[in-house]
Amino acid sequence: MKIQYTSFCETGLVRQENQDAVFCGTDGTAGLFVVADGMGGHQDGARASSTIKEKASEWWKHYEYCVKRPAFSQVIEELRETFSKANEEIYFHTEAGAICGSTLVALWLDKDGWVLFSCGDSRCYHAKSGILGKRFVQLTTDDVWENQPENVQGMTRQQVEDNENFGFLVNAVGIREDLQYSIQSDSCKGKNLFLLCSDGVYKYCPEESLKRFSFSALRSKKPDTMSRGIWEQVLQNGAGDNLSLVLVMAEN
């Protein structure tokens, strides 16, 4: 597998502090990529996201020094433990009655495929172009109030959107003792592009634009150019939040 990537993690035009964190670790044939967005409006969101980044970095350093690289299934278990440790550190170092947490979207890639961990409302999109045509999908599902079926049963779309809880985050790393997250995996044949981002990107850059930039990156094999295009569009649209993105291209 051949891997290329680019990333940015910035404060934006409105916020005073960057509570996002990004980690990228790759040897060119395998890699771990993470976007974490500290919960705004709560205690020390920057501490939560940086804890996730630190734990990911520690795991990657251990992986790099392994004489015999662990199998794909073992990597999954090790990453489960890594993110659980981050959750515990955030949770148990937060004063009673306070909330401290961070979203998480983490991608592991190697020759055997990819695995994706997600918690909160940071996202991962997947683009692929081949003989069967183009495909661009959002792999993650936002952990927000309106995506919980029990909350919206019997309500019209307008009622859902008008509800005071619309968009409210219901899950994050560090908000409870036991980490709850989604996990999925698949093979990684051909040319693939993964776009990991915080809500400060996708709320200021429409999905259609992300799709266009992703396919341009696949064609040109220049992820840096495409990530800059996304960055510029977010800024043009106000950049009202911290903005973080990791663009990963993998060919197997």
PDB file of N, CA and C in Angstrom, residues 55-155:
ATOM      1  N   LYS A  55      -2.322   9.931  23.267  1.00  0.00           N
ATOM      2  CA  LYS A  55      -2.434   8.472  23.332  1.00  0.00           C
ATOM      3  C   LYS A  55      -2.221   7.847  21.953  1.00  0.00           C
ATOM      4  N   ALA A  56      -2.729   8.495  20.916  1.00  0.00           N
ATOM      5  CA  ALA A  56      -2.517   7.997  19.553  1.00  0.00           C
ATOM      6  C   ALA A  56      -1.043   8.042  19.188  1.00  0.00           C
ATOM      7  N   SER A  57      -0.366   9.131  19.568  1.00  0.00           N
ATOM      8  CA  SER A  57       1.053   9.275  19.282  1.00  0.00           C
ATOM      9  C   SER A  57       1.873   8.219  20.014  1.00  0.00           C
ATOM     10  N   GLU A  58       1.539   7.947  21.272  1.00  0.00           N
ATOM     11  CA  GLU A  58       2.238   6.916  22.037  1.00  0.00           C
ATOM     12  C   GLU A  58       2.092   5.547  21.386  1.00  0.00           C
ATOM     13  N   TRP A  59       0.860   5.244  20.947  1.00  0.00           N
ATOM     14  CA  TRP A  59       0.643   3.945  20.303  1.00  0.00           C
ATOM     15  C   TRP A  59       1.454   3.846  19.011  1.00  0.00           C
ATOM     16  N   TRP A  60       1.457   4.915  18.219  1.00  0.00           N
ATOM     17  CA  TRP A  60       2.164   4.884  16.944  1.00  0.00           C
ATOM     18  C   TRP A  60       3.663   4.685  17.144  1.00  0.00           C
ATOM     19  N   LYS A  61       4.231   5.342  18.142  1.00  0.00           N
ATOM     20  CA  LYS A  61       5.659   5.170  18.419  1.00  0.00           C
ATOM     21  C   LYS A  61       5.966   3.717  18.773  1.00  0.00           C
ATOM     22  N   HIS A  62       5.078   3.105  19.550  1.00  0.00           N
ATOM     23  CA  HIS A  62       5.253   1.694  19.891  1.00  0.00           C
ATOM     24  C   HIS A  62       5.171   0.825  18.641  1.00  0.00           C
ATOM     25  N   TYR A  63       4.210   1.127  17.769  1.00  0.00           N
ATOM     26  CA  TYR A  63       4.031   0.357  16.529  1.00  0.00           C
ATOM     27  C   TYR A  63       5.271   0.464  15.654  1.00  0.00           C
ATOM     28  N   GLU A  64       5.818   1.679  15.518  1.00  0.00           N
ATOM     29  CA  GLU A  64       6.984   1.895  14.670  1.00  0.00           C
ATOM     30  C   GLU A  64       8.183   1.054  15.092  1.00  0.00           C
ATOM     31  N   TYR A  65       8.313   0.837  16.408  1.00  0.00           N
ATOM     32  CA  TYR A  65       9.483   0.122  16.910  1.00  0.00           C
ATOM     33  C   TYR A  65       9.282  -1.388  16.993  1.00  0.00           C
ATOM     34  N   CYS A  66       8.099  -1.864  16.601  1.00  0.00           N
ATOM     35  CA  CYS A  66       7.856  -3.308  16.616  1.00  0.00           C
ATOM     36  C   CYS A  66       8.697  -3.991  15.538  1.00  0.00           C
ATOM     37  N   VAL A  67       9.476  -4.994  15.930  1.00  0.00           N
ATOM     38  CA  VAL A  67      10.245  -5.760  14.945  1.00  0.00           C
ATOM     39  C   VAL A  67       9.296  -6.543  14.054  1.00  0.00           C
ATOM     40  N   LYS A  68       8.288  -7.147  14.672  1.00  0.00           N
ATOM     41  CA  LYS A  68       7.261  -7.865  13.934  1.00  0.00           C
ATOM     42  C   LYS A  68       5.958  -7.099  14.084  1.00  0.00           C
ATOM     43  N   ARG A  69       5.487  -6.527  12.985  1.00  0.00           N
ATOM     44  CA  ARG A  69       4.286  -5.706  13.034  1.00  0.00           C
ATOM     45  C   ARG A  69       3.064  -6.557  13.390  1.00  0.00           C
ATOM     46  N   PRO A  70       2.187  -6.046  14.254  1.00  0.00           N
ATOM     47  CA  PRO A  70       0.995  -6.802  14.636  1.00  0.00           C
ATOM     48  C   PRO A  70       0.036  -6.991  13.462  1.00  0.00           C
ATOM     49  N   ALA A  71      -0.732  -8.067  13.513  1.00  0.00           N
ATOM     50  CA  ALA A  71      -1.734  -8.342  12.488  1.00  0.00           C
ATOM     51  C   ALA A  71      -2.856  -7.310  12.563  1.00  0.00           C
ATOM     52  N   PHE A  72      -3.632  -7.220  11.502  1.00  0.00           N
ATOM     53  CA  PHE A  72      -4.714  -6.237  11.405  1.00  0.00           C
ATOM     54  C   PHE A  72      -5.663  -6.350  12.600  1.00  0.00           C
ATOM     55  N   SER A  73      -6.051  -7.574  12.942  1.00  0.00           N
ATOM     56  CA  SER A  73      -6.988  -7.775  14.052  1.00  0.00           C
ATOM     57  C   SER A  73      -6.380  -7.334  15.379  1.00  0.00           C
ATOM     58  N   GLN A  74      -5.079  -7.530  15.540  1.00  0.00           N
ATOM     59  CA  GLN A  74      -4.426  -7.114  16.778  1.00  0.00           C
ATOM     60  C   GLN A  74      -4.340  -5.602  16.867  1.00  0.00           C
ATOM     61  N   VAL A  75      -4.095  -4.955  15.735  1.00  0.00           N
ATOM     62  CA  VAL A  75      -4.074  -3.493  15.711  1.00  0.00           C
ATOM     63  C   VAL A  75      -5.418  -2.938  16.182  1.00  0.00           C
ATOM     64  N   ILE A  76      -6.502  -3.536  15.704  1.00  0.00           N
ATOM     65  CA  ILE A  76      -7.830  -3.074  16.106  1.00  0.00           C
ATOM     66  C   ILE A  76      -7.978  -3.141  17.623  1.00  0.00           C
ATOM     67  N   GLU A  77      -7.570  -4.247  18.215  1.00  0.00           N
ATOM     68  CA  GLU A  77      -7.686  -4.397  19.667  1.00  0.00           C
ATOM     69  C   GLU A  77      -6.795  -3.410  20.398  1.00  0.00           C
ATOM     70  N   GLU A  78      -5.597  -3.175  19.885  1.00  0.00           N
ATOM     71  CA  GLU A  78      -4.695  -2.220  20.523  1.00  0.00           C
ATOM     72  C   GLU A  78      -5.242  -0.796  20.443  1.00  0.00           C
ATOM     73  N   LEU A  79      -5.875  -0.460  19.326  1.00  0.00           N
ATOM     74  CA  LEU A  79      -6.456   0.876  19.195  1.00  0.00           C
ATOM     75  C   LEU A  79      -7.691   1.021  20.080  1.00  0.00           C
ATOM     76  N   ARG A  80      -8.463  -0.050  20.215  1.00  0.00           N
ATOM     77  CA  ARG A  80      -9.590  -0.016  21.166  1.00  0.00           C
ATOM     78  C   ARG A  80      -9.079   0.358  22.560  1.00  0.00           C
ATOM     79  N   GLU A  81      -8.011  -0.307  22.969  1.00  0.00           N
ATOM     80  CA  GLU A  81      -7.437  -0.066  24.295  1.00  0.00           C
ATOM     81  C   GLU A  81      -6.870   1.348  24.395  1.00  0.00           C
ATOM     82  N   THR A  82      -6.231   1.817  23.326  1.00  0.00           N
ATOM     83  CA  THR A  82      -5.656   3.166  23.306  1.00  0.00           C
ATOM     84  C   THR A  82      -6.723   4.223  23.531  1.00  0.00           C
ATOM     85  N   PHE A  83      -7.825   4.121  22.815  1.00  0.00           N
ATOM     86  CA  PHE A  83      -8.876   5.130  22.944  1.00  0.00           C
ATOM     87  C   PHE A  83      -9.629   4.992  24.263  1.00  0.00           C
ATOM     88  N   SER A  84      -9.717   3.778  24.785  1.00  0.00           N
ATOM     89  CA  SER A  84     -10.320   3.582  26.104  1.00  0.00           C
ATOM     90  C   SER A  84      -9.471   4.241  27.187  1.00  0.00           C
ATOM     91  N   LYS A  85      -8.150   4.143  27.054  1.00  0.00           N
ATOM     92  CA  LYS A  85      -7.248   4.801  28.005  1.00  0.00           C
ATOM     93  C   LYS A  85      -7.407   6.313  27.942  1.00  0.00           C
ATOM     94  N   ALA A  86      -7.549   6.846  26.746  1.00  0.00           N
ATOM     95  CA  ALA A  86      -7.766   8.292  26.607  1.00  0.00           C
ATOM     96  C   ALA A  86      -9.063   8.687  27.287  1.00  0.00           C
ATOM     97  N   ASN A  87     -10.108   7.882  27.091  1.00  0.00           N
ATOM     98  CA  ASN A  87     -11.403   8.154  27.710  1.00  0.00           C
ATOM     99  C   ASN A  87     -11.276   8.181  29.234  1.00  0.00           C
ATOM    100  N   GLU A  88     -10.588   7.182  29.781  1.00  0.00           N
ATOM    101  CA  GLU A  88     -10.428   7.093  31.231  1.00  0.00           C
ATOM    102  C   GLU A  88      -9.646   8.287  31.776  1.00  0.00           C
ATOM    103  N   GLU A  89      -8.589   8.671  31.093  1.00  0.00           N
ATOM    104  CA  GLU A  89      -7.773   9.790  31.567  1.00  0.00           C
ATOM    105  C   GLU A  89      -8.575  11.083  31.586  1.00  0.00           C
ATOM    106  N   ILE A  90      -9.364  11.305  30.541  1.00  0.00           N
ATOM    107  CA  ILE A  90     -10.191  12.511  30.495  1.00  0.00           C
ATOM    108  C   ILE A  90     -11.245  12.473  31.600  1.00  0.00           C
ATOM    109  N   TYR A  91     -11.931  11.349  31.710  1.00  0.00           N
ATOM    110  CA  TYR A  91     -13.056  11.227  32.644  1.00  0.00           C
ATOM    111  C   TYR A  91     -12.600  11.357  34.097  1.00  0.00           C
ATOM    112  N   PHE A  92     -11.567  10.641  34.471  1.00  0.00           N
ATOM    113  CA  PHE A  92     -11.150  10.606  35.866  1.00  0.00           C
ATOM    114  C   PHE A  92     -10.330  11.819  36.285  1.00  0.00           C
ATOM    115  N   HIS A  93      -9.933  12.654  35.327  1.00  0.00           N
ATOM    116  CA  HIS A  93      -9.235  13.885  35.663  1.00  0.00           C
ATOM    117  C   HIS A  93     -10.129  15.113  35.503  1.00  0.00           C
ATOM    118  N   THR A  94     -11.424  14.867  35.430  1.00  0.00           N
ATOM    119  CA  THR A  94     -12.401  15.957  35.356  1.00  0.00           C
ATOM    120  C   THR A  94     -13.137  16.040  36.687  1.00  0.00           C
ATOM    121  N   GLU A  95     -13.258  17.232  37.237  1.00  0.00           N
ATOM    122  CA  GLU A  95     -13.878  17.394  38.552  1.00  0.00           C
ATOM    123  C   GLU A  95     -15.339  16.957  38.522  1.00  0.00           C
ATOM    124  N   ALA A  96     -15.812  16.474  39.648  1.00  0.00           N
ATOM    125  CA  ALA A  96     -17.184  15.978  39.766  1.00  0.00           C
ATOM    126  C   ALA A  96     -18.186  17.056  39.361  1.00  0.00           C
ATOM    127  N   GLY A  97     -19.160  16.647  38.574  1.00  0.00           N
ATOM    128  CA  GLY A  97     -20.199  17.571  38.135  1.00  0.00           C
ATOM    129  C   GLY A  97     -19.877  18.337  36.870  1.00  0.00           C
ATOM    130  N   ALA A  98     -18.626  18.284  36.426  1.00  0.00           N
ATOM    131  CA  ALA A  98     -18.222  18.975  35.196  1.00  0.00           C
ATOM    132  C   ALA A  98     -18.209  17.994  34.031  1.00  0.00           C
ATOM    133  N   ILE A  99     -18.236  18.524  32.832  1.00  0.00           N
ATOM    134  CA  ILE A  99     -18.178  17.714  31.615  1.00  0.00           C
ATOM    135  C   ILE A  99     -16.959  18.125  30.815  1.00  0.00           C
ATOM    136  N   CYS A 100     -16.165  17.154  30.451  1.00  0.00           N
ATOM    137  CA  CYS A 100     -15.010  17.396  29.594  1.00  0.00           C
ATOM    138  C   CYS A 100     -14.966  16.270  28.575  1.00  0.00           C
ATOM    139  N   GLY A 101     -14.950  16.606  27.310  1.00  0.00           N
ATOM    140  CA  GLY A 101     -14.965  15.555  26.304  1.00  0.00           C
ATOM    141  C   GLY A 101     -14.505  16.040  24.952  1.00  0.00           C
ATOM    142  N   SER A 102     -14.386  15.106  24.045  1.00  0.00           N
ATOM    143  CA  SER A 102     -13.926  15.395  22.691  1.00  0.00           C
ATOM    144  C   SER A 102     -14.536  14.391  21.722  1.00  0.00           C
ATOM    145  N   THR A 103     -14.809  14.840  20.532  1.00  0.00           N
ATOM    146  CA  THR A 103     -15.181  13.907  19.469  1.00  0.00           C
ATOM    147  C   THR A 103     -13.936  13.138  19.053  1.00  0.00           C
ATOM    148  N   LEU A 104     -14.161  12.077  18.315  1.00  0.00           N
ATOM    149  CA  LEU A 104     -13.051  11.270  17.790  1.00  0.00           C
ATOM    150  C   LEU A 104     -13.444  10.673  16.458  1.00  0.00           C
ATOM    151  N   VAL A 105     -12.583  10.821  15.474  1.00  0.00           N
ATOM    152  CA  VAL A 105     -12.665  10.010  14.260  1.00  0.00           C
ATOM    153  C   VAL A 105     -11.236   9.590  13.955  1.00  0.00           C
ATOM    154  N   ALA A 106     -11.032   8.263  13.893  1.00  0.00           N
ATOM    155  CA  ALA A 106      -9.685   7.719  13.757  1.00  0.00           C
ATOM    156  C   ALA A 106      -9.682   6.633  12.691  1.00  0.00           C
ATOM    157  N   LEU A 107      -8.729   6.731  11.782  1.00  0.00           N
ATOM    158  CA  LEU A 107      -8.613   5.799  10.659  1.00  0.00           C
ATOM    159  C   LEU A 107      -7.283   5.068  10.733  1.00  0.00           C
ATOM    160  N   TRP A 108      -7.344   3.731  10.659  1.00  0.00           N
ATOM    161  CA  TRP A 108      -6.148   2.912  10.523  1.00  0.00           C
ATOM    162  C   TRP A 108      -6.146   2.295   9.139  1.00  0.00           C
ATOM    163  N   LEU A 109      -5.005   2.364   8.445  1.00  0.00           N
ATOM    164  CA  LEU A 109      -4.855   1.838   7.097  1.00  0.00           C
ATOM    165  C   LEU A 109      -3.619   0.962   7.007  1.00  0.00           C
ATOM    166  N   ASP A 110      -3.750  -0.209   6.413  1.00  0.00           N
ATOM    167  CA  ASP A 110      -2.579  -0.973   5.991  1.00  0.00           C
ATOM    168  C   ASP A 110      -2.989  -1.873   4.835  1.00  0.00           C
ATOM    169  N   LYS A 111      -2.101  -2.751   4.404  1.00  0.00           N
ATOM    170  CA  LYS A 111      -2.359  -3.562   3.215  1.00  0.00           C
ATOM    171  C   LYS A 111      -3.578  -4.468   3.357  1.00  0.00           C
ATOM    172  N   ASP A 112      -3.990  -4.740   4.608  1.00  0.00           N
ATOM    173  CA  ASP A 112      -5.129  -5.620   4.843  1.00  0.00           C
ATOM    174  C   ASP A 112      -6.469  -4.891   4.832  1.00  0.00           C
ATOM    175  N   GLY A 113      -6.451  -3.558   4.804  1.00  0.00           N
ATOM    176  CA  GLY A 113      -7.700  -2.816   4.749  1.00  0.00           C
ATOM    177  C   GLY A 113      -7.692  -1.582   5.627  1.00  0.00           C
ATOM    178  N   TRP A 114      -8.886  -1.124   6.004  1.00  0.00           N
ATOM    179  CA  TRP A 114      -9.017   0.037   6.873  1.00  0.00           C
ATOM    180  C   TRP A 114     -10.013  -0.261   7.980  1.00  0.00           C
ATOM    181  N   VAL A 115      -9.826   0.427   9.103  1.00  0.00           N
ATOM    182  CA  VAL A 115     -10.780   0.381  10.208  1.00  0.00           C
ATOM    183  C   VAL A 115     -10.994   1.805  10.681  1.00  0.00           C
ATOM    184  N   LEU A 116     -12.235   2.115  11.014  1.00  0.00           N
ATOM    185  CA  LEU A 116     -12.607   3.478  11.376  1.00  0.00           C
ATOM    186  C   LEU A 116     -13.321   3.477  12.727  1.00  0.00           C
ATOM    187  N   PHE A 117     -12.825   4.300  13.653  1.00  0.00           N
ATOM    188  CA  PHE A 117     -13.454   4.508  14.951  1.00  0.00           C
ATOM    189  C   PHE A 117     -14.099   5.895  14.938  1.00  0.00           C
ATOM    190  N   SER A 118     -15.306   6.014  15.476  1.00  0.00           N
ATOM    191  CA  SER A 118     -15.933   7.338  15.529  1.00  0.00           C
ATOM    192  C   SER A 118     -16.789   7.490  16.785  1.00  0.00           C
ATOM    193  N   CYS A 119     -16.750   8.697  17.321  1.00  0.00           N
ATOM    194  CA  CYS A 119     -17.504   9.040  18.520  1.00  0.00           C
ATOM    195  C   CYS A 119     -17.733  10.546  18.480  1.00  0.00           C
ATOM    196  N   GLY A 120     -18.995  10.957  18.453  1.00  0.00           N
ATOM    197  CA  GLY A 120     -19.295  12.379  18.352  1.00  0.00           C
ATOM    198  C   GLY A 120     -19.724  12.775  16.954  1.00  0.00           C
ATOM    199  N   ASP A 121     -19.430  14.011  16.564  1.00  0.00           N
ATOM    200  CA  ASP A 121     -19.901  14.490  15.262  1.00  0.00           C
ATOM    201  C   ASP A 121     -18.780  14.918  14.320  1.00  0.00           C
ATOM    202  N   SER A 122     -17.543  14.536  14.603  1.00  0.00           N
ATOM    203  CA  SER A 122     -16.512  14.674  13.568  1.00  0.00           C
ATOM    204  C   SER A 122     -16.761  13.576  12.538  1.00  0.00           C
ATOM    205  N   ARG A 123     -16.348  13.780  11.311  1.00  0.00           N
ATOM    206  CA  ARG A 123     -16.765  12.897  10.217  1.00  0.00           C
ATOM    207  C   ARG A 123     -15.602  12.311   9.436  1.00  0.00           C
ATOM    208  N   CYS A 124     -15.922  11.215   8.730  1.00  0.00           N
ATOM    209  CA  CYS A 124     -15.023  10.657   7.725  1.00  0.00           C
ATOM    210  C   CYS A 124     -15.825  10.391   6.463  1.00  0.00           C
ATOM    211  N   TYR A 125     -15.346  10.943   5.353  1.00  0.00           N
ATOM    212  CA  TYR A 125     -15.922  10.683   4.035  1.00  0.00           C
ATOM    213  C   TYR A 125     -14.961   9.783   3.256  1.00  0.00           C
ATOM    214  N   HIS A 126     -15.511   8.984   2.367  1.00  0.00           N
ATOM    215  CA  HIS A 126     -14.707   8.065   1.563  1.00  0.00           C
ATOM    216  C   HIS A 126     -15.027   8.279   0.091  1.00  0.00           C
ATOM    217  N   ALA A 127     -14.003   8.522  -0.697  1.00  0.00           N
ATOM    218  CA  ALA A 127     -14.165   8.700  -2.138  1.00  0.00           C
ATOM    219  C   ALA A 127     -13.373   7.621  -2.868  1.00  0.00           C
ATOM    220  N   LYS A 128     -13.981   7.095  -3.918  1.00  0.00           N
ATOM    221  CA  LYS A 128     -13.316   6.083  -4.730  1.00  0.00           C
ATOM    222  C   LYS A 128     -13.772   6.240  -6.167  1.00  0.00           C
ATOM    223  N   SER A 129     -12.832   6.097  -7.074  1.00  0.00           N
ATOM    224  CA  SER A 129     -13.134   6.223  -8.495  1.00  0.00           C
ATOM    225  C   SER A 129     -12.520   5.045  -9.225  1.00  0.00           C
ATOM    226  N   GLY A 130     -13.346   4.334 -10.014  1.00  0.00           N
ATOM    227  CA  GLY A 130     -12.847   3.162 -10.723  1.00  0.00           C
ATOM    228  C   GLY A 130     -13.715   2.804 -11.904  1.00  0.00           C
ATOM    229  N   ILE A 131     -13.556   1.595 -12.406  1.00  0.00           N
ATOM    230  CA  ILE A 131     -14.290   1.180 -13.608  1.00  0.00           C
ATOM    231  C   ILE A 131     -15.793   1.094 -13.358  1.00  0.00           C
ATOM    232  N   LEU A 132     -16.180   0.986 -12.097  1.00  0.00           N
ATOM    233  CA  LEU A 132     -17.604   0.916 -11.758  1.00  0.00           C
ATOM    234  C   LEU A 132     -18.190   2.290 -11.465  1.00  0.00           C
ATOM    235  N   GLY A 133     -17.388   3.337 -11.681  1.00  0.00           N
ATOM    236  CA  GLY A 133     -17.870   4.689 -11.476  1.00  0.00           C
ATOM    237  C   GLY A 133     -17.312   5.339 -10.223  1.00  0.00           C
ATOM    238  N   LYS A 134     -17.878   6.484  -9.859  1.00  0.00           N
ATOM    239  CA  LYS A 134     -17.425   7.258  -8.718  1.00  0.00           C
ATOM    240  C   LYS A 134     -18.319   6.996  -7.503  1.00  0.00           C
ATOM    241  N   ARG A 135     -17.691   7.026  -6.342  1.00  0.00           N
ATOM    242  CA  ARG A 135     -18.420   6.806  -5.103  1.00  0.00           C
ATOM    243  C   ARG A 135     -17.915   7.777  -4.055  1.00  0.00           C
ATOM    244  N   PHE A 136     -18.833   8.513  -3.428  1.00  0.00           N
ATOM    245  CA  PHE A 136     -18.480   9.424  -2.348  1.00  0.00           C
ATOM    246  C   PHE A 136     -19.530   9.283  -1.264  1.00  0.00           C
ATOM    247  N   VAL A 137     -19.126   8.808  -0.093  1.00  0.00           N
ATOM    248  CA  VAL A 137     -20.083   8.557   0.984  1.00  0.00           C
ATOM    249  C   VAL A 137     -19.531   9.068   2.315  1.00  0.00           C
ATOM    250  N   GLN A 138     -20.452   9.423   3.189  1.00  0.00           N
ATOM    251  CA  GLN A 138     -20.081   9.726   4.571  1.00  0.00           C
ATOM    252  C   GLN A 138     -20.119   8.408   5.330  1.00  0.00           C
ATOM    253  N   LEU A 139     -18.969   7.958   5.814  1.00  0.00           N
ATOM    254  CA  LEU A 139     -18.900   6.679   6.511  1.00  0.00           C
ATOM    255  C   LEU A 139     -19.442   6.766   7.935  1.00  0.00           C
ATOM    256  N   THR A 140     -19.249   7.894   8.589  1.00  0.00           N
ATOM    257  CA  THR A 140     -19.658   8.064   9.979  1.00  0.00           C
ATOM    258  C   THR A 140     -21.083   8.597  10.080  1.00  0.00           C
ATOM    259  N   THR A 141     -21.699   8.376  11.215  1.00  0.00           N
ATOM    260  CA  THR A 141     -22.999   8.948  11.539  1.00  0.00           C
ATOM    261  C   THR A 141     -22.830   9.856  12.745  1.00  0.00           C
ATOM    262  N   ASP A 142     -23.295  11.088  12.642  1.00  0.00           N
ATOM    263  CA  ASP A 142     -23.128  12.043  13.738  1.00  0.00           C
ATOM    264  C   ASP A 142     -23.888  11.575  14.981  1.00  0.00           C
ATOM    265  N   ASP A 143     -23.217  11.599  16.119  1.00  0.00           N
ATOM    266  CA  ASP A 143     -23.860  11.264  17.396  1.00  0.00           C
ATOM    267  C   ASP A 143     -24.534  12.515  17.948  1.00  0.00           C
ATOM    268  N   VAL A 144     -25.665  12.865  17.336  1.00  0.00           N
ATOM    269  CA  VAL A 144     -26.417  14.044  17.745  1.00  0.00           C
ATOM    270  C   VAL A 144     -27.858  13.642  18.051  1.00  0.00           C
ATOM    271  N   TRP A 145     -28.558  14.510  18.744  1.00  0.00           N
ATOM    272  CA  TRP A 145     -29.904  14.224  19.252  1.00  0.00           C
ATOM    273  C   TRP A 145     -30.842  13.692  18.182  1.00  0.00           C
ATOM    274  N   GLU A 146     -30.868  14.337  17.015  1.00  0.00           N
ATOM    275  CA  GLU A 146     -31.842  13.974  15.986  1.00  0.00           C
ATOM    276  C   GLU A 146     -31.554  12.646  15.308  1.00  0.00           C
ATOM    277  N   ASN A 147     -30.369  12.098  15.507  1.00  0.00           N
ATOM    278  CA  ASN A 147     -30.036  10.794  14.918  1.00  0.00           C
ATOM    279  C   ASN A 147     -30.331   9.626  15.856  1.00  0.00           C
ATOM    280  N   GLN A 148     -30.963   9.922  16.998  1.00  0.00           N
ATOM    281  CA  GLN A 148     -31.392   8.875  17.918  1.00  0.00           C
ATOM    282  C   GLN A 148     -32.872   8.605  17.652  1.00  0.00           C
ATOM    283  N   PRO A 149     -33.213   7.455  17.075  1.00  0.00           N
ATOM    284  CA  PRO A 149     -34.605   7.179  16.662  1.00  0.00           C
ATOM    285  C   PRO A 149     -35.634   7.418  17.758  1.00  0.00           C
ATOM    286  N   GLU A 150     -35.295   7.092  18.993  1.00  0.00           N
ATOM    287  CA  GLU A 150     -36.264   7.241  20.084  1.00  0.00           C
ATOM    288  C   GLU A 150     -36.604   8.701  20.354  1.00  0.00           C
ATOM    289  N   ASN A 151     -35.740   9.620  19.958  1.00  0.00           N
ATOM    290  CA  ASN A 151     -35.976  11.042  20.200  1.00  0.00           C
ATOM    291  C   ASN A 151     -36.923  11.667  19.191  1.00  0.00           C
ATOM    292  N   VAL A 152     -36.972  11.147  17.994  1.00  0.00           N
ATOM    293  CA  VAL A 152     -37.714  11.810  16.912  1.00  0.00           C
ATOM    294  C   VAL A 152     -38.905  11.001  16.412  1.00  0.00           C
ATOM    295  N   GLN A 153     -39.226   9.911  17.082  1.00  0.00           N
ATOM    296  CA  GLN A 153     -40.344   9.070  16.649  1.00  0.00           C
ATOM    297  C   GLN A 153     -41.644   9.869  16.606  1.00  0.00           C
ATOM    298  N   GLY A 154     -42.314   9.812  15.462  1.00  0.00           N
ATOM    299  CA  GLY A 154     -43.596  10.488  15.288  1.00  0.00           C
ATOM    300  C   GLY A 154     -43.499  11.967  14.955  1.00  0.00           C
ATOM    301  N   MET A 155     -42.299  12.501  14.831  1.00  0.00           N
ATOM    302  CA  MET A 155     -42.122  13.920  14.536  1.00  0.00           C
ATOM    303  C   MET A 155     -41.884  14.138  13.051  1.00  0.00           C
TER     304      MET A 155
END
